[in-house]
Amino acid sequence: MTAEKRKLDSNSLPEEDNTVIREAKAELVKCGWRDEMLEIAKEAMASSSLEMTLEELIHILTKEGLESVPSSVKESILKTMRNADGN
């Protein structure tokens, strides 16, 4: 996805959703999750005996990423979403 496309997608979201996304990103960076995903990607590419496709890398990162988000971050994101929704 190009930077222009990402900007367009971000601008088409309601402000509450942008707030949730920004706060979720900040939480994931703060807890080291983003750096962990970067290391997993580097290790996966280095250990691949053949050239790894983007789809294969995305599959690995999606699986590992979903499993490794700390529960405290999940709770924080859910709280932010509820507050943005007004509940």
mmCIF file of N, CA and C in Angstrom:
data_model
loop_
_atom_site.group_PDB
_atom_site.id
_atom_site.type_symbol
_atom_site.label_atom_id
_atom_site.label_comp_id
_atom_site.label_asym_id
_atom_site.label_seq_id
_atom_site.Cartn_x
_atom_site.Cartn_y
_atom_site.Cartn_z
ATOM 1 N N MET A 1 0.846 -1.173 0.000
ATOM 2 C CA MET A 1 0.000 0.000 0.000
ATOM 3 C C MET A 1 0.892 1.236 0.000
ATOM 4 N N THR A 2 0.595 2.162 -0.867
ATOM 5 C CA THR A 2 1.403 3.370 -0.960
ATOM 6 C C THR A 2 1.080 4.323 0.182
ATOM 7 N N ALA A 3 1.997 5.253 0.416
ATOM 8 C CA ALA A 3 1.789 6.245 1.476
ATOM 9 C C ALA A 3 0.541 7.073 1.189
ATOM 10 N N GLU A 4 0.323 7.377 -0.083
ATOM 11 C CA GLU A 4 -0.855 8.156 -0.461
ATOM 12 C C GLU A 4 -2.136 7.390 -0.140
ATOM 13 N N LYS A 5 -2.149 6.099 -0.436
ATOM 14 C CA LYS A 5 -3.318 5.257 -0.154
ATOM 15 C C LYS A 5 -3.556 5.173 1.352
ATOM 16 N N ARG A 6 -2.474 4.977 2.138
ATOM 17 C CA ARG A 6 -2.608 4.922 3.591
ATOM 18 C C ARG A 6 -3.184 6.228 4.129
ATOM 19 N N LYS A 7 -2.706 7.354 3.601
ATOM 20 C CA LYS A 7 -3.187 8.652 4.053
ATOM 21 C C LYS A 7 -4.665 8.799 3.726
ATOM 22 N N LEU A 8 -5.069 8.384 2.547
ATOM 23 C CA LEU A 8 -6.460 8.459 2.144
ATOM 24 C C LEU A 8 -7.320 7.596 3.059
ATOM 25 N N ASP A 9 -6.878 6.369 3.334
ATOM 26 C CA ASP A 9 -7.625 5.477 4.214
ATOM 27 C C ASP A 9 -7.758 6.077 5.605
ATOM 28 N N SER A 10 -6.681 6.632 6.113
ATOM 29 C CA SER A 10 -6.685 7.229 7.444
ATOM 30 C C SER A 10 -7.610 8.437 7.495
ATOM 31 N N ASN A 11 -7.616 9.234 6.444
ATOM 32 C CA ASN A 11 -8.448 10.429 6.418
ATOM 33 C C ASN A 11 -9.923 10.108 6.264
ATOM 34 N N SER A 12 -10.260 8.927 5.760
ATOM 35 C CA SER A 12 -11.660 8.579 5.559
ATOM 36 C C SER A 12 -12.301 8.012 6.819
ATOM 37 N N LEU A 13 -11.506 7.784 7.870
ATOM 38 C CA LEU A 13 -12.036 7.255 9.121
ATOM 39 C C LEU A 13 -12.544 8.385 10.005
ATOM 40 N N PRO A 14 -13.572 8.090 10.806
ATOM 41 C CA PRO A 14 -13.993 9.095 11.790
ATOM 42 C C PRO A 14 -12.849 9.390 12.762
ATOM 43 N N GLU A 15 -12.826 10.571 13.326
ATOM 44 C CA GLU A 15 -11.739 10.981 14.223
ATOM 45 C C GLU A 15 -11.574 10.023 15.395
ATOM 46 N N GLU A 16 -12.685 9.478 15.911
ATOM 47 C CA GLU A 16 -12.600 8.540 17.031
ATOM 48 C C GLU A 16 -11.775 7.311 16.645
ATOM 49 N N ASP A 17 -11.985 6.818 15.414
ATOM 50 C CA ASP A 17 -11.241 5.645 14.952
ATOM 51 C C ASP A 17 -9.762 5.963 14.804
ATOM 52 N N ASN A 18 -9.456 7.156 14.297
ATOM 53 C CA ASN A 18 -8.052 7.558 14.179
ATOM 54 C C ASN A 18 -7.397 7.624 15.548
ATOM 55 N N THR A 19 -8.127 8.096 16.542
ATOM 56 C CA THR A 19 -7.605 8.165 17.907
ATOM 57 C C THR A 19 -7.301 6.772 18.428
ATOM 58 N N VAL A 20 -8.211 5.847 18.210
ATOM 59 C CA VAL A 20 -8.009 4.462 18.655
ATOM 60 C C VAL A 20 -6.785 3.867 17.977
ATOM 61 N N ILE A 21 -6.648 4.081 16.681
ATOM 62 C CA ILE A 21 -5.513 3.539 15.931
ATOM 63 C C ILE A 21 -4.204 4.142 16.435
ATOM 64 N N ARG A 22 -4.168 5.453 16.629
ATOM 65 C CA ARG A 22 -2.947 6.110 17.126
ATOM 66 C C ARG A 22 -2.557 5.586 18.501
ATOM 67 N N GLU A 23 -3.543 5.462 19.384
ATOM 68 C CA GLU A 23 -3.248 4.989 20.736
ATOM 69 C C GLU A 23 -2.827 3.525 20.737
ATOM 70 N N ALA A 24 -3.432 2.718 19.875
ATOM 71 C CA ALA A 24 -3.043 1.305 19.783
ATOM 72 C C ALA A 24 -1.602 1.189 19.298
ATOM 73 N N LYS A 25 -1.255 1.953 18.272
ATOM 74 C CA LYS A 25 0.125 1.940 17.771
ATOM 75 C C LYS A 25 1.102 2.352 18.859
ATOM 76 N N ALA A 26 0.758 3.401 19.598
ATOM 77 C CA ALA A 26 1.642 3.885 20.665
ATOM 78 C C ALA A 26 1.825 2.822 21.744
ATOM 79 N N GLU A 27 0.754 2.144 22.128
ATOM 80 C CA GLU A 27 0.835 1.085 23.140
ATOM 81 C C GLU A 27 1.723 -0.060 22.659
ATOM 82 N N LEU A 28 1.564 -0.442 21.391
ATOM 83 C CA LEU A 28 2.348 -1.556 20.850
ATOM 84 C C LEU A 28 3.833 -1.207 20.754
ATOM 85 N N VAL A 29 4.136 0.025 20.416
ATOM 86 C CA VAL A 29 5.535 0.463 20.376
ATOM 87 C C VAL A 29 6.097 0.506 21.794
ATOM 88 N N LYS A 30 5.328 1.069 22.712
ATOM 89 C CA LYS A 30 5.767 1.231 24.097
ATOM 90 C C LYS A 30 6.109 -0.107 24.756
ATOM 91 N N CYS A 31 5.326 -1.146 24.484
ATOM 92 C CA CYS A 31 5.560 -2.447 25.130
ATOM 93 C C CYS A 31 6.610 -3.286 24.395
ATOM 94 N N GLY A 32 7.126 -2.781 23.266
ATOM 95 C CA GLY A 32 8.160 -3.503 22.540
ATOM 96 C C GLY A 32 7.643 -4.484 21.505
ATOM 97 N N TRP A 33 6.332 -4.534 21.316
ATOM 98 C CA TRP A 33 5.726 -5.474 20.377
ATOM 99 C C TRP A 33 6.198 -5.218 18.943
ATOM 100 N N ARG A 34 6.252 -3.962 18.558
ATOM 101 C CA ARG A 34 6.671 -3.617 17.187
ATOM 102 C C ARG A 34 8.099 -4.097 16.920
ATOM 103 N N ASP A 35 8.992 -3.867 17.872
ATOM 104 C CA ASP A 35 10.376 -4.317 17.716
ATOM 105 C C ASP A 35 10.451 -5.841 17.656
ATOM 106 N N GLU A 36 9.611 -6.495 18.453
ATOM 107 C CA GLU A 36 9.560 -7.957 18.442
ATOM 108 C C GLU A 36 9.121 -8.469 17.064
ATOM 109 N N MET A 37 8.141 -7.814 16.460
ATOM 110 C CA MET A 37 7.667 -8.220 15.130
ATOM 111 C C MET A 37 8.761 -8.008 14.079
ATOM 112 N N LEU A 38 9.507 -6.927 14.221
ATOM 113 C CA LEU A 38 10.611 -6.665 13.301
ATOM 114 C C LEU A 38 11.661 -7.767 13.399
ATOM 115 N N GLU A 39 11.988 -8.179 14.614
ATOM 116 C CA GLU A 39 12.961 -9.259 14.813
ATOM 117 C C GLU A 39 12.451 -10.585 14.252
ATOM 118 N N ILE A 40 11.172 -10.876 14.458
ATOM 119 C CA ILE A 40 10.584 -12.106 13.918
ATOM 120 C C ILE A 40 10.669 -12.094 12.396
ATOM 121 N N ALA A 41 10.396 -10.949 11.786
ATOM 122 C CA ALA A 41 10.475 -10.834 10.328
ATOM 123 C C ALA A 41 11.904 -11.057 9.843
ATOM 124 N N LYS A 42 12.862 -10.447 10.522
ATOM 125 C CA LYS A 42 14.269 -10.615 10.137
ATOM 126 C C LYS A 42 14.698 -12.073 10.262
ATOM 127 N N GLU A 43 14.320 -12.712 11.371
ATOM 128 C CA GLU A 43 14.685 -14.116 11.590
ATOM 129 C C GLU A 43 14.035 -15.026 10.553
ATOM 130 N N ALA A 44 12.772 -14.765 10.243
ATOM 131 C CA ALA A 44 12.064 -15.587 9.261
ATOM 132 C C ALA A 44 12.723 -15.482 7.893
ATOM 133 N N MET A 45 13.097 -14.284 7.508
ATOM 134 C CA MET A 45 13.733 -14.104 6.203
ATOM 135 C C MET A 45 15.133 -14.699 6.182
ATOM 136 N N ALA A 46 15.858 -14.585 7.283
ATOM 137 C CA ALA A 46 17.219 -15.122 7.341
ATOM 138 C C ALA A 46 17.222 -16.646 7.352
ATOM 139 N N SER A 47 16.223 -17.243 7.992
ATOM 140 C CA SER A 47 16.207 -18.702 8.106
ATOM 141 C C SER A 47 15.553 -19.390 6.916
ATOM 142 N N SER A 48 14.940 -18.626 6.051
ATOM 143 C CA SER A 48 14.292 -19.205 4.875
ATOM 144 C C SER A 48 15.358 -19.651 3.880
ATOM 145 N N SER A 49 15.322 -20.942 3.543
ATOM 146 C CA SER A 49 16.324 -21.458 2.608
ATOM 147 C C SER A 49 16.038 -20.988 1.182
ATOM 148 N N LEU A 50 14.795 -20.745 0.891
ATOM 149 C CA LEU A 50 14.410 -20.221 -0.417
ATOM 150 C C LEU A 50 13.951 -18.782 -0.239
ATOM 151 N N GLU A 51 13.711 -18.132 -1.338
ATOM 152 C CA GLU A 51 13.194 -16.774 -1.227
ATOM 153 C C GLU A 51 11.791 -16.822 -0.646
ATOM 154 N N MET A 52 11.561 -16.004 0.356
ATOM 155 C CA MET A 52 10.259 -15.954 1.013
ATOM 156 C C MET A 52 9.381 -14.940 0.294
ATOM 157 N N THR A 53 8.136 -15.317 0.058
ATOM 158 C CA THR A 53 7.210 -14.377 -0.566
ATOM 159 C C THR A 53 6.639 -13.449 0.497
ATOM 160 N N LEU A 54 6.116 -12.341 0.046
ATOM 161 C CA LEU A 54 5.482 -11.394 0.954
ATOM 162 C C LEU A 54 4.302 -12.056 1.659
ATOM 163 N N GLU A 55 3.537 -12.855 0.938
ATOM 164 C CA GLU A 55 2.391 -13.554 1.533
ATOM 165 C C GLU A 55 2.830 -14.473 2.666
ATOM 166 N N GLU A 56 3.934 -15.181 2.479
ATOM 167 C CA GLU A 56 4.440 -16.075 3.528
ATOM 168 C C GLU A 56 4.866 -15.280 4.761
ATOM 169 N N LEU A 57 5.540 -14.176 4.538
ATOM 170 C CA LEU A 57 5.980 -13.336 5.650
ATOM 171 C C LEU A 57 4.778 -12.751 6.394
ATOM 172 N N ILE A 58 3.787 -12.295 5.655
ATOM 173 C CA ILE A 58 2.576 -11.756 6.281
ATOM 174 C C ILE A 58 1.883 -12.826 7.111
ATOM 175 N N HIS A 59 1.829 -14.044 6.595
ATOM 176 C CA HIS A 59 1.211 -15.153 7.333
ATOM 177 C C HIS A 59 1.928 -15.381 8.669
ATOM 178 N N ILE A 60 3.246 -15.413 8.635
ATOM 179 C CA ILE A 60 4.039 -15.621 9.857
ATOM 180 C C ILE A 60 3.817 -14.483 10.846
ATOM 181 N N LEU A 61 3.906 -13.249 10.350
ATOM 182 C CA LEU A 61 3.767 -12.092 11.236
ATOM 183 C C LEU A 61 2.357 -11.963 11.803
ATOM 184 N N THR A 62 1.360 -12.289 11.006
ATOM 185 C CA THR A 62 -0.018 -12.225 11.495
ATOM 186 C C THR A 62 -0.225 -13.212 12.624
ATOM 187 N N LYS A 63 0.217 -14.442 12.404
ATOM 188 C CA LYS A 63 0.058 -15.481 13.426
ATOM 189 C C LYS A 63 0.809 -15.098 14.702
ATOM 190 N N GLU A 64 2.077 -14.772 14.563
ATOM 191 C CA GLU A 64 2.897 -14.411 15.726
ATOM 192 C C GLU A 64 2.397 -13.126 16.381
ATOM 193 N N GLY A 65 2.024 -12.166 15.553
ATOM 194 C CA GLY A 65 1.590 -10.877 16.071
ATOM 195 C C GLY A 65 0.330 -10.963 16.905
ATOM 196 N N LEU A 66 -0.655 -11.683 16.407
ATOM 197 C CA LEU A 66 -1.908 -11.815 17.152
ATOM 198 C C LEU A 66 -1.704 -12.545 18.470
ATOM 199 N N GLU A 67 -0.830 -13.527 18.468
ATOM 200 C CA GLU A 67 -0.587 -14.313 19.676
ATOM 201 C C GLU A 67 0.254 -13.561 20.709
ATOM 202 N N SER A 68 1.016 -12.578 20.273
ATOM 203 C CA SER A 68 1.985 -11.962 21.180
ATOM 204 C C SER A 68 1.594 -10.585 21.727
ATOM 205 N N VAL A 69 0.430 -10.073 21.355
ATOM 206 C CA VAL A 69 0.010 -8.788 21.919
ATOM 207 C C VAL A 69 -0.291 -9.002 23.403
ATOM 208 N N PRO A 70 0.387 -8.272 24.280
ATOM 209 C CA PRO A 70 0.156 -8.443 25.717
ATOM 210 C C PRO A 70 -1.302 -8.147 26.094
ATOM 211 N N SER A 71 -1.821 -8.896 27.050
ATOM 212 C CA SER A 71 -3.219 -8.711 27.454
ATOM 213 C C SER A 71 -3.463 -7.305 27.995
ATOM 214 N N SER A 72 -2.467 -6.716 28.633
ATOM 215 C CA SER A 72 -2.642 -5.348 29.140
ATOM 216 C C SER A 72 -2.853 -4.361 27.990
ATOM 217 N N VAL A 73 -2.184 -4.603 26.867
ATOM 218 C CA VAL A 73 -2.347 -3.734 25.697
ATOM 219 C C VAL A 73 -3.723 -3.967 25.077
ATOM 220 N N LYS A 74 -4.143 -5.226 24.986
ATOM 221 C CA LYS A 74 -5.479 -5.527 24.460
ATOM 222 C C LYS A 74 -6.545 -4.821 25.287
ATOM 223 N N GLU A 75 -6.413 -4.893 26.614
ATOM 224 C CA GLU A 75 -7.378 -4.249 27.507
ATOM 225 C C GLU A 75 -7.375 -2.738 27.317
ATOM 226 N N SER A 76 -6.202 -2.159 27.173
ATOM 227 C CA SER A 76 -6.090 -0.718 26.972
ATOM 228 C C SER A 76 -6.746 -0.298 25.656
ATOM 229 N N ILE A 77 -6.521 -1.080 24.610
ATOM 230 C CA ILE A 77 -7.114 -0.778 23.301
ATOM 231 C C ILE A 77 -8.636 -0.889 23.377
ATOM 232 N N LEU A 78 -9.133 -1.941 24.023
ATOM 233 C CA LEU A 78 -10.584 -2.101 24.172
ATOM 234 C C LEU A 78 -11.196 -0.942 24.954
ATOM 235 N N LYS A 79 -10.510 -0.511 25.998
ATOM 236 C CA LYS A 79 -10.992 0.619 26.798
ATOM 237 C C LYS A 79 -11.055 1.884 25.942
ATOM 238 N N THR A 80 -10.016 2.106 25.148
ATOM 239 C CA THR A 80 -9.986 3.275 24.265
ATOM 240 C C THR A 80 -11.121 3.210 23.252
ATOM 241 N N MET A 81 -11.375 2.013 22.705
ATOM 242 C CA MET A 81 -12.459 1.841 21.732
ATOM 243 C C MET A 81 -13.814 2.123 22.378
ATOM 244 N N ARG A 82 -14.007 1.623 23.582
ATOM 245 C CA ARG A 82 -15.282 1.857 24.279
ATOM 246 C C ARG A 82 -15.478 3.344 24.561
ATOM 247 N N ASN A 83 -14.417 4.003 24.990
ATOM 248 C CA ASN A 83 -14.507 5.438 25.273
ATOM 249 C C ASN A 83 -14.795 6.237 24.005
ATOM 250 N N ALA A 84 -14.199 5.836 22.894
ATOM 251 C CA ALA A 84 -14.423 6.526 21.624
ATOM 252 C C ALA A 84 -15.850 6.315 21.136
ATOM 253 N N ASP A 85 -16.410 5.146 21.487
ATOM 254 C CA ASP A 85 -17.772 4.815 21.072
ATOM 255 C C ASP A 85 -18.810 5.469 21.977
ATOM 256 N N GLY A 86 -18.361 5.979 23.128
ATOM 257 C CA GLY A 86 -19.271 6.635 24.049
ATOM 258 C C GLY A 86 -19.935 5.710 25.036
ATOM 259 N N ASN A 87 -19.470 4.463 25.144
ATOM 260 C CA ASN A 87 -20.044 3.495 26.100
ATOM 261 C C ASN A 87 -19.244 3.443 27.368
#
